[in-house]
Coordinates of N, CA and C in Angstrom, one line a residue:
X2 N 0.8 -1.2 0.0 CA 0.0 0.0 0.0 C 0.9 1.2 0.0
X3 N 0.4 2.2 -0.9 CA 1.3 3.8 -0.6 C 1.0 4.1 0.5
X4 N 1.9 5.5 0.7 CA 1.7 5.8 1.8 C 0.2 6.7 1.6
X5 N -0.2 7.3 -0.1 CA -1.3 8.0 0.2 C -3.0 7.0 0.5
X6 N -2.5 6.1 0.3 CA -3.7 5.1 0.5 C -3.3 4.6 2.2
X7 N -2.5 4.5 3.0 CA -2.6 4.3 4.4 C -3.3 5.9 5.4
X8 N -2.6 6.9 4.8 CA -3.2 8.1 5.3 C -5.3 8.1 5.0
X9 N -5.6 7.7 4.2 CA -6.9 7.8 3.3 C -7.5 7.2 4.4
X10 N -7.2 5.6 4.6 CA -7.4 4.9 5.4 C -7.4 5.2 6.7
X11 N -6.4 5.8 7.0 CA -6.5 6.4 8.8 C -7.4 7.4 8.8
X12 N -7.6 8.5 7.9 CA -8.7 9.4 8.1 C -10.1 8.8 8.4
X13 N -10.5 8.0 7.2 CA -11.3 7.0 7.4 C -11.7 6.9 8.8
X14 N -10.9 6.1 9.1 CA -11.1 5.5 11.0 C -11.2 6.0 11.6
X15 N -10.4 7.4 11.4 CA -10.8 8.9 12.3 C -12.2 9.2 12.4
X16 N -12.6 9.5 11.2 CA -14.1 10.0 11.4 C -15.5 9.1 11.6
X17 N -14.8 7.8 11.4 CA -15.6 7.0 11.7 C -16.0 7.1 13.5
X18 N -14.2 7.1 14.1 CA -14.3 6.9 15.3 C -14.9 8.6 15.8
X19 N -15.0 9.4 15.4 CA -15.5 10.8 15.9 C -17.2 10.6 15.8
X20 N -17.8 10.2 14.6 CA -18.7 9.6 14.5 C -20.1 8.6 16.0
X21 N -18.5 7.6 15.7 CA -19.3 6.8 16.6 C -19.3 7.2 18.0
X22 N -18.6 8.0 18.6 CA -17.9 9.0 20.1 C -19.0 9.7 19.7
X23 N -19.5 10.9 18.8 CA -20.4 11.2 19.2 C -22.0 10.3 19.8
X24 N -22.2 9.9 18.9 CA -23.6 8.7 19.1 C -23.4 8.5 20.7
X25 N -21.9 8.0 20.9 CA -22.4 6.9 22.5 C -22.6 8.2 23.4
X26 N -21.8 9.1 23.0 CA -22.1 10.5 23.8 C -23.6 11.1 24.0
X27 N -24.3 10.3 23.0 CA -25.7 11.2 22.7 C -26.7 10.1 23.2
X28 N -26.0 8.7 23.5 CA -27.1 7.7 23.4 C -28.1 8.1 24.6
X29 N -28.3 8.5 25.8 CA -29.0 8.5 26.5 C -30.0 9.4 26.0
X30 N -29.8 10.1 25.5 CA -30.7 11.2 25.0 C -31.1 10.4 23.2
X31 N -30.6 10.3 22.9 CA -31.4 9.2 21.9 C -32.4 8.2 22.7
X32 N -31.8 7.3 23.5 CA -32.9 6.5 24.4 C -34.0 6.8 24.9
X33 N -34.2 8.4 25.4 CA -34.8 9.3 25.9 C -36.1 9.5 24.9
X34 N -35.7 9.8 23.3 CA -36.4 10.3 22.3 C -37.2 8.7 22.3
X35 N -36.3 8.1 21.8 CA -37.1 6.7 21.4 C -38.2 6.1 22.4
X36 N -38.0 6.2 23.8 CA -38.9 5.8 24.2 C -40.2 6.3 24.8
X37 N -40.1 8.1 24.6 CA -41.4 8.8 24.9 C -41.7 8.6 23.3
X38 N -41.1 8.4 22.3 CA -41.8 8.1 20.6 C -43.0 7.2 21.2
X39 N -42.3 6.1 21.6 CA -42.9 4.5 21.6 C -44.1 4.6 22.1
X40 N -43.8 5.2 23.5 CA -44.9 5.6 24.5 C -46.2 6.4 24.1
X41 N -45.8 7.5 24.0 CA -46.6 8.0 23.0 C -47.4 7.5 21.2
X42 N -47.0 6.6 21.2 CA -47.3 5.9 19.8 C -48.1 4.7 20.7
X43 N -48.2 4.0 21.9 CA -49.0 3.5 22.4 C -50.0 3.7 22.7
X44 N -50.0 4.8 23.5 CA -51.4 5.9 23.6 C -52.0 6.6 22.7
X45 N -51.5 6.8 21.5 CA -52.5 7.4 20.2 C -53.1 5.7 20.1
X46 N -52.3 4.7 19.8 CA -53.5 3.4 19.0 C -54.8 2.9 19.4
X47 N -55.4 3.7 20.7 CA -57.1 3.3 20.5 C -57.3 4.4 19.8
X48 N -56.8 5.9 19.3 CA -57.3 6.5 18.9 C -58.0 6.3 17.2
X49 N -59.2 6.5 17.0 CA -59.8 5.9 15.5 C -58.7 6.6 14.4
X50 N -58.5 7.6 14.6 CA -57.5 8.0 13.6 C -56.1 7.0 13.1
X51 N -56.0 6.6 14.1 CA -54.8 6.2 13.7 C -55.1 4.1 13.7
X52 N -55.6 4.1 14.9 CA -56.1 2.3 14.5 C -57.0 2.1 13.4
X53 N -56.7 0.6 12.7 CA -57.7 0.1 11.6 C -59.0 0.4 12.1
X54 N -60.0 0.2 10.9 CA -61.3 0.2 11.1 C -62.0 -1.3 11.1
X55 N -60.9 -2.1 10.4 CA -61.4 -3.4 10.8 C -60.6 -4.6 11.5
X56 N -61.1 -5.6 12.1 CA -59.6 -6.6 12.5 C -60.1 -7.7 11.7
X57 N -59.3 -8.3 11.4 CA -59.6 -9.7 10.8 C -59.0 -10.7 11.2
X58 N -59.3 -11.8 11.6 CA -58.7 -13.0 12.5 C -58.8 -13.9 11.7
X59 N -57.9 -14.5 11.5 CA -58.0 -15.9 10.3 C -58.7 -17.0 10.8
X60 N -59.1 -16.8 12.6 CA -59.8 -18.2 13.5 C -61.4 -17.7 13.0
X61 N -61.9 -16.5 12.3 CA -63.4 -16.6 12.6 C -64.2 -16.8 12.0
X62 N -63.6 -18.0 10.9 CA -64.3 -19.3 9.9 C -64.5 -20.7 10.7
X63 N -63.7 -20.5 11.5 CA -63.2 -22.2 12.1 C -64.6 -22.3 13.0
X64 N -65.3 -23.5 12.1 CA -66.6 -24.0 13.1 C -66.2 -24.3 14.3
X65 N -67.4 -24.5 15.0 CA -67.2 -25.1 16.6 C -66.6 -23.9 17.5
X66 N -66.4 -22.5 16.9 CA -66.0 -22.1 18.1 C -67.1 -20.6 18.7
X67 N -68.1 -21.2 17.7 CA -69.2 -20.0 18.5 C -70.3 -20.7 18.8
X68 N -71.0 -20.3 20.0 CA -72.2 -21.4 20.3 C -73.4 -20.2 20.3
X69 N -74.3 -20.9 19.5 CA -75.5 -19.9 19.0 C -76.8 -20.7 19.5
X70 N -77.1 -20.2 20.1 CA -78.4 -21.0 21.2 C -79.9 -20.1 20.5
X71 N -80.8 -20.5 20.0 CA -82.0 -20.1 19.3 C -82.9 -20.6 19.9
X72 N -83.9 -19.3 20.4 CA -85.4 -20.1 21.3 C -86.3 -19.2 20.5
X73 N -87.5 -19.6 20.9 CA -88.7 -19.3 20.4 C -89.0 -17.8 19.9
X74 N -88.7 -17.1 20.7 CA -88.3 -15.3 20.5 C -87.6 -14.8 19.5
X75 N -86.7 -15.8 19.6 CA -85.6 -15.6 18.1 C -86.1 -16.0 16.7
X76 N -87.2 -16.9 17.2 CA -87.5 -17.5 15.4 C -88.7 -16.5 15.3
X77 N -89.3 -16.0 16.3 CA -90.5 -15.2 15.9 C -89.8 -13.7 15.6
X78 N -88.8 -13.3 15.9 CA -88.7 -12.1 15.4 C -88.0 -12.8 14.0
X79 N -87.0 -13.4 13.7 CA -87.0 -13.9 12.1 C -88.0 -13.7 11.4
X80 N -89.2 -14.4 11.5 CA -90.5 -14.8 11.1 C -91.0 -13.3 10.6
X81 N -90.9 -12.3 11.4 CA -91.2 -11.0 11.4 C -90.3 -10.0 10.5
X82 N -89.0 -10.6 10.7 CA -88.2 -9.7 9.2 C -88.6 -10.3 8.1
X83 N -89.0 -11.1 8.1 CA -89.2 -12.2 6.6 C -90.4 -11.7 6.0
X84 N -91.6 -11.3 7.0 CA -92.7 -10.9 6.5 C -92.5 -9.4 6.2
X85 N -91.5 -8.4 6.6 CA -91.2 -7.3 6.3 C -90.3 -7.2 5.1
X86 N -89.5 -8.6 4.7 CA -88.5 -8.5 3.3 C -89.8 -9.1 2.3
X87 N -91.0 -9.5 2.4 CA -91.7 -10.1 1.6 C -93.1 -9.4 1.4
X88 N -93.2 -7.9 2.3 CA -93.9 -7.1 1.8 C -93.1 -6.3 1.1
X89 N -92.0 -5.9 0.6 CA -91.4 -5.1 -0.1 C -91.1 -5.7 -1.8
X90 N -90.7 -7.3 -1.9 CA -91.4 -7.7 -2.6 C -92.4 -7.8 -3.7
X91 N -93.7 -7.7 -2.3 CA -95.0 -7.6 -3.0 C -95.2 -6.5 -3.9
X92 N -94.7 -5.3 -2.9 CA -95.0 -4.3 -3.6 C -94.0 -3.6 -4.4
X93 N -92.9 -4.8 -4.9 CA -92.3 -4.2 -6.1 C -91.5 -3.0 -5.9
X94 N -90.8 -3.1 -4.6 CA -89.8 -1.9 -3.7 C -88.9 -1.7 -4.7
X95 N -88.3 -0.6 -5.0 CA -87.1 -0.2 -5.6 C -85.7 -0.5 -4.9
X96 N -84.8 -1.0 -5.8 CA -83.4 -1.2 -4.8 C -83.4 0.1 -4.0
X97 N -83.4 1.4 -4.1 CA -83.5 2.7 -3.3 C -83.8 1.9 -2.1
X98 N -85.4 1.7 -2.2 CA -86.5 1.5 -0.8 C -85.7 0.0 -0.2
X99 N -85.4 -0.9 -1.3 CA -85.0 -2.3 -0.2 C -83.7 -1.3 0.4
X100 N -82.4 -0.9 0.1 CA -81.2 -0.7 0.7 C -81.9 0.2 2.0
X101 N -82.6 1.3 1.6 CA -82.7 2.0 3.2 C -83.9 1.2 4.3
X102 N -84.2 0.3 3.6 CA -85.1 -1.0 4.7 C -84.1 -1.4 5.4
X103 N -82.9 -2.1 4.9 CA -81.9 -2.7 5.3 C -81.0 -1.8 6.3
X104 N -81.2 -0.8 6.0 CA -80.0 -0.1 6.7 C -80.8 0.3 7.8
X105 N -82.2 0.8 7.6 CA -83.0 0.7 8.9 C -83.1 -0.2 10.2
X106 N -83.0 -1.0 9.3 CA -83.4 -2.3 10.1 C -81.7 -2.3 11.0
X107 N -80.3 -1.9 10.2 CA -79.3 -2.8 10.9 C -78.9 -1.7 12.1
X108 N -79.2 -0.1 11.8 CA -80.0 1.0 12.7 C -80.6 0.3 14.0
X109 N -81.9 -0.4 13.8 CA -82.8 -0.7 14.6 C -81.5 -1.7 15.4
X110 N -80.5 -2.1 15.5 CA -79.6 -3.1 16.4 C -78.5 -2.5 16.6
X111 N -78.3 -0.8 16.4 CA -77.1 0.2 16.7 C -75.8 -0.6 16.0
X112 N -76.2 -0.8 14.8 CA -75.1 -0.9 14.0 C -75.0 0.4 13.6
X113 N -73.3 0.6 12.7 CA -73.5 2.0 11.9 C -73.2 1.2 10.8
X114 N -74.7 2.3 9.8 CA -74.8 1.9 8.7 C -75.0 3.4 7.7
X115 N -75.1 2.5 6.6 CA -75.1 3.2 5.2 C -75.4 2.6 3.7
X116 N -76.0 3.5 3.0 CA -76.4 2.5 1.6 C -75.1 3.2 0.9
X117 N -74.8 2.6 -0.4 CA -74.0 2.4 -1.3 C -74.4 2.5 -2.8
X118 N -74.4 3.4 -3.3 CA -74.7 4.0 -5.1 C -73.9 2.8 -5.7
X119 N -74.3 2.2 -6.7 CA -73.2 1.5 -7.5 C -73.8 1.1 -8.9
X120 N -72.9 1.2 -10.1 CA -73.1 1.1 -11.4 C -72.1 0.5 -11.9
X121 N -72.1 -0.1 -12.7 CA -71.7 -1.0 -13.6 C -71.5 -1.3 -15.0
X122 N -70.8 -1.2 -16.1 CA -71.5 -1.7 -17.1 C -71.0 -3.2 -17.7
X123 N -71.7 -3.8 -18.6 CA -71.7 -4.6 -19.4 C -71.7 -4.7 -20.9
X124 N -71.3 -5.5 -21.1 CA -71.1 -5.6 -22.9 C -72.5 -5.0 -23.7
X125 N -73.8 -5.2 -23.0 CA -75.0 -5.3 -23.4 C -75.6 -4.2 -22.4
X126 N -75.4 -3.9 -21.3 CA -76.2 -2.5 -20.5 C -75.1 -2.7 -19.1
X127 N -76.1 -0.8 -18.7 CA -75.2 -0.2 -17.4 C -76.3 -0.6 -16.5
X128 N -75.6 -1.7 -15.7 CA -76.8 -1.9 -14.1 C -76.5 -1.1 -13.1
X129 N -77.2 -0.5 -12.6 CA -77.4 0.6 -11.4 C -77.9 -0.6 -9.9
X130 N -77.6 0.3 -8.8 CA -78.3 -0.2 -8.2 C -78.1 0.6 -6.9
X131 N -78.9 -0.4 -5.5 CA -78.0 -0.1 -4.0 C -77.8 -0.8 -3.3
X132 N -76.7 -0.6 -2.7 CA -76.2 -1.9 -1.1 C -76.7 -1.2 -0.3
X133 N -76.7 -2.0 0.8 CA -76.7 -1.6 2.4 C -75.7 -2.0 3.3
X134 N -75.1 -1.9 4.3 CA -74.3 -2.1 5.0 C -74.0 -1.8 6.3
X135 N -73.8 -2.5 7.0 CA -74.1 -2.5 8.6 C -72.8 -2.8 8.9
X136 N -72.2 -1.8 10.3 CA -70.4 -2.5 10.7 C -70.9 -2.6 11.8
X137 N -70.4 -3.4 12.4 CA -70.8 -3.4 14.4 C -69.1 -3.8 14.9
X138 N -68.7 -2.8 15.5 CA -67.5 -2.9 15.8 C -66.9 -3.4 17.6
X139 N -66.6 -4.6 16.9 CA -66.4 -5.2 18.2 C -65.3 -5.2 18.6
X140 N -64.8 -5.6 19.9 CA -64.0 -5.1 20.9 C -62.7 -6.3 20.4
X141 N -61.7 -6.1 20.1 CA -60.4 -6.8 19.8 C -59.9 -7.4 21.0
X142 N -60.5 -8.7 21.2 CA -60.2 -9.4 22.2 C -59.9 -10.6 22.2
X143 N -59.4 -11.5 22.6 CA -59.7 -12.8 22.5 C -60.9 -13.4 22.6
X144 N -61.0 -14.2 21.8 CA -62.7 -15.1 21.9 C -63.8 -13.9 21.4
X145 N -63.1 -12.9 20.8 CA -64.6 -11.8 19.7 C -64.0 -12.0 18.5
X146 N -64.7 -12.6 17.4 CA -64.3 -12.9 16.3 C -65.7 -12.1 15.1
X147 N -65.1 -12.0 14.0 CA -66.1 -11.1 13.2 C -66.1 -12.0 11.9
X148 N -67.4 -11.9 11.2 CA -67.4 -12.3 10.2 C -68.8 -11.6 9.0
X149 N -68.3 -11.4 8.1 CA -69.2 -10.9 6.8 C -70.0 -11.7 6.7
X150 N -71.3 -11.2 6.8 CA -71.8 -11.7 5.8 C -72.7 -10.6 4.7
X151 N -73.1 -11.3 3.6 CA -73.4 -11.0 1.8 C -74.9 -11.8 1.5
X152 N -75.9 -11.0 1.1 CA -76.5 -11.8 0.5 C -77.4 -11.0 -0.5
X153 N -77.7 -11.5 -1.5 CA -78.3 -10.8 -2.8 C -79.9 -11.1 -3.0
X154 N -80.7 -9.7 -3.3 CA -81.7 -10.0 -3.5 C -82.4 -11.1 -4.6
X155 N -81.6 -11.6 -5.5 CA -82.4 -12.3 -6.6 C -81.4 -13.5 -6.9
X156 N -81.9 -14.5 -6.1 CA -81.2 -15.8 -6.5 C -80.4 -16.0 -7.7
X157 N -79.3 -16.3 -7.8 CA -78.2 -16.4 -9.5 C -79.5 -18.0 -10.1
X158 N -80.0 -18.9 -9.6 CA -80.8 -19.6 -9.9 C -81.6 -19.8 -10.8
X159 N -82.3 -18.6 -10.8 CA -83.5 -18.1 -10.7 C -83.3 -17.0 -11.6
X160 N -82.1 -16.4 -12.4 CA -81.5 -15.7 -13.3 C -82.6 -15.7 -14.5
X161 N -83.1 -14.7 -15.4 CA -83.8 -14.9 -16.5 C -85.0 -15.5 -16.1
X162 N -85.7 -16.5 -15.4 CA -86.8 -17.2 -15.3 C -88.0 -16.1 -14.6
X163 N -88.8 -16.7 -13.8 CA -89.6 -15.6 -13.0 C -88.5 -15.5 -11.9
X164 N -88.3 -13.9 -11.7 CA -87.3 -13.9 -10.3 C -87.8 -13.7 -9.4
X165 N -87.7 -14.8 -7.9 CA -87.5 -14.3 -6.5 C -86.8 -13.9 -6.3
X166 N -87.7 -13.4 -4.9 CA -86.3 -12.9 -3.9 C -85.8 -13.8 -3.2
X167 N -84.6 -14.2 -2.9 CA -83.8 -14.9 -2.2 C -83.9 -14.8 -0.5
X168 N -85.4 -14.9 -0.1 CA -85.5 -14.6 1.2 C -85.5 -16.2 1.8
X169 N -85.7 -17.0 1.4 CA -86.1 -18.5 2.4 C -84.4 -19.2 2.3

């Protein structure tokens, strides 16, 4: 090695070592920063701002782990939405009137809800229509698991033929 490449080298190590002297010099006060960050970054996460709006647990498909007990009270209030999805039906409700049924109804159990404008097109026409949608936001805990559910007014079945509704 020349001598200008061992000087090069020593500089090097110089400022490396000034470098790293400062850091250990500063570390407490770095530690300081980092751990009111942390702290503070703990205490914002219930805030909505900053935590998700949904959780998703990959356990809350797995049968057997929710026990659903159904008595008599429960099949008669069923019995009772059924007859309220099958007067709208009758009378030929517009997706408008079914979505804000729906969202009334998920209202009436202090879900927050909302309908949903949506259009479409196709090779052959633009389908319009409306969703409804209910979030009930449960507590992230062990043993509270969440799951979607989807269901469409007009059976894929039942496509082109006389259409029901997909209520039974």
């Amino acid at each position: 090695m020349s001598e200008k490449e061992i000087l090069s080298h020593t500089k090097r190590i110089e400022r490396r070592s000034k470098i790293i002297t400062k850091i250990i010099d500063r570390l407490y006060l770095i530690r300081f920063i980092l751990f009111f960050t942390g702290f503070g970054w703990l205490i914002l996460l219930p805030w909505n701002g900053l935590s998700r709006r949904a959780w998703i647990d990959e356990n809350a498909l797995q049968p057997g782990h929710v026990n659903v007990d159904w008595n008599w009270g429960d099949v008669q209030i069923a019995d009772t939405k059924l007859a309220l999805l099958e007067d709208l039906w009758n009378r030929n409700a517009s997706s408008v009137e079914r979505a804000n049924f729906i969202k009334s109804q998920f209202q009436e159990y202090g879900l927050a809800s909302n309908t949903q404008f949506y259009t479409f097109g196709t090779p052959s026409e633009n389908i319009t229509g409306n969703n409804a949608y209910g979030v009930y936001r449960a507590q992230r805990t062990s043993g509270m698991e969440a799951i979607v559910i989807a269901a469409s007014w007009v059976s894929r079945q039942q496509e082109g033929a006389n259409l029901q509704p997909n209520l039974r």
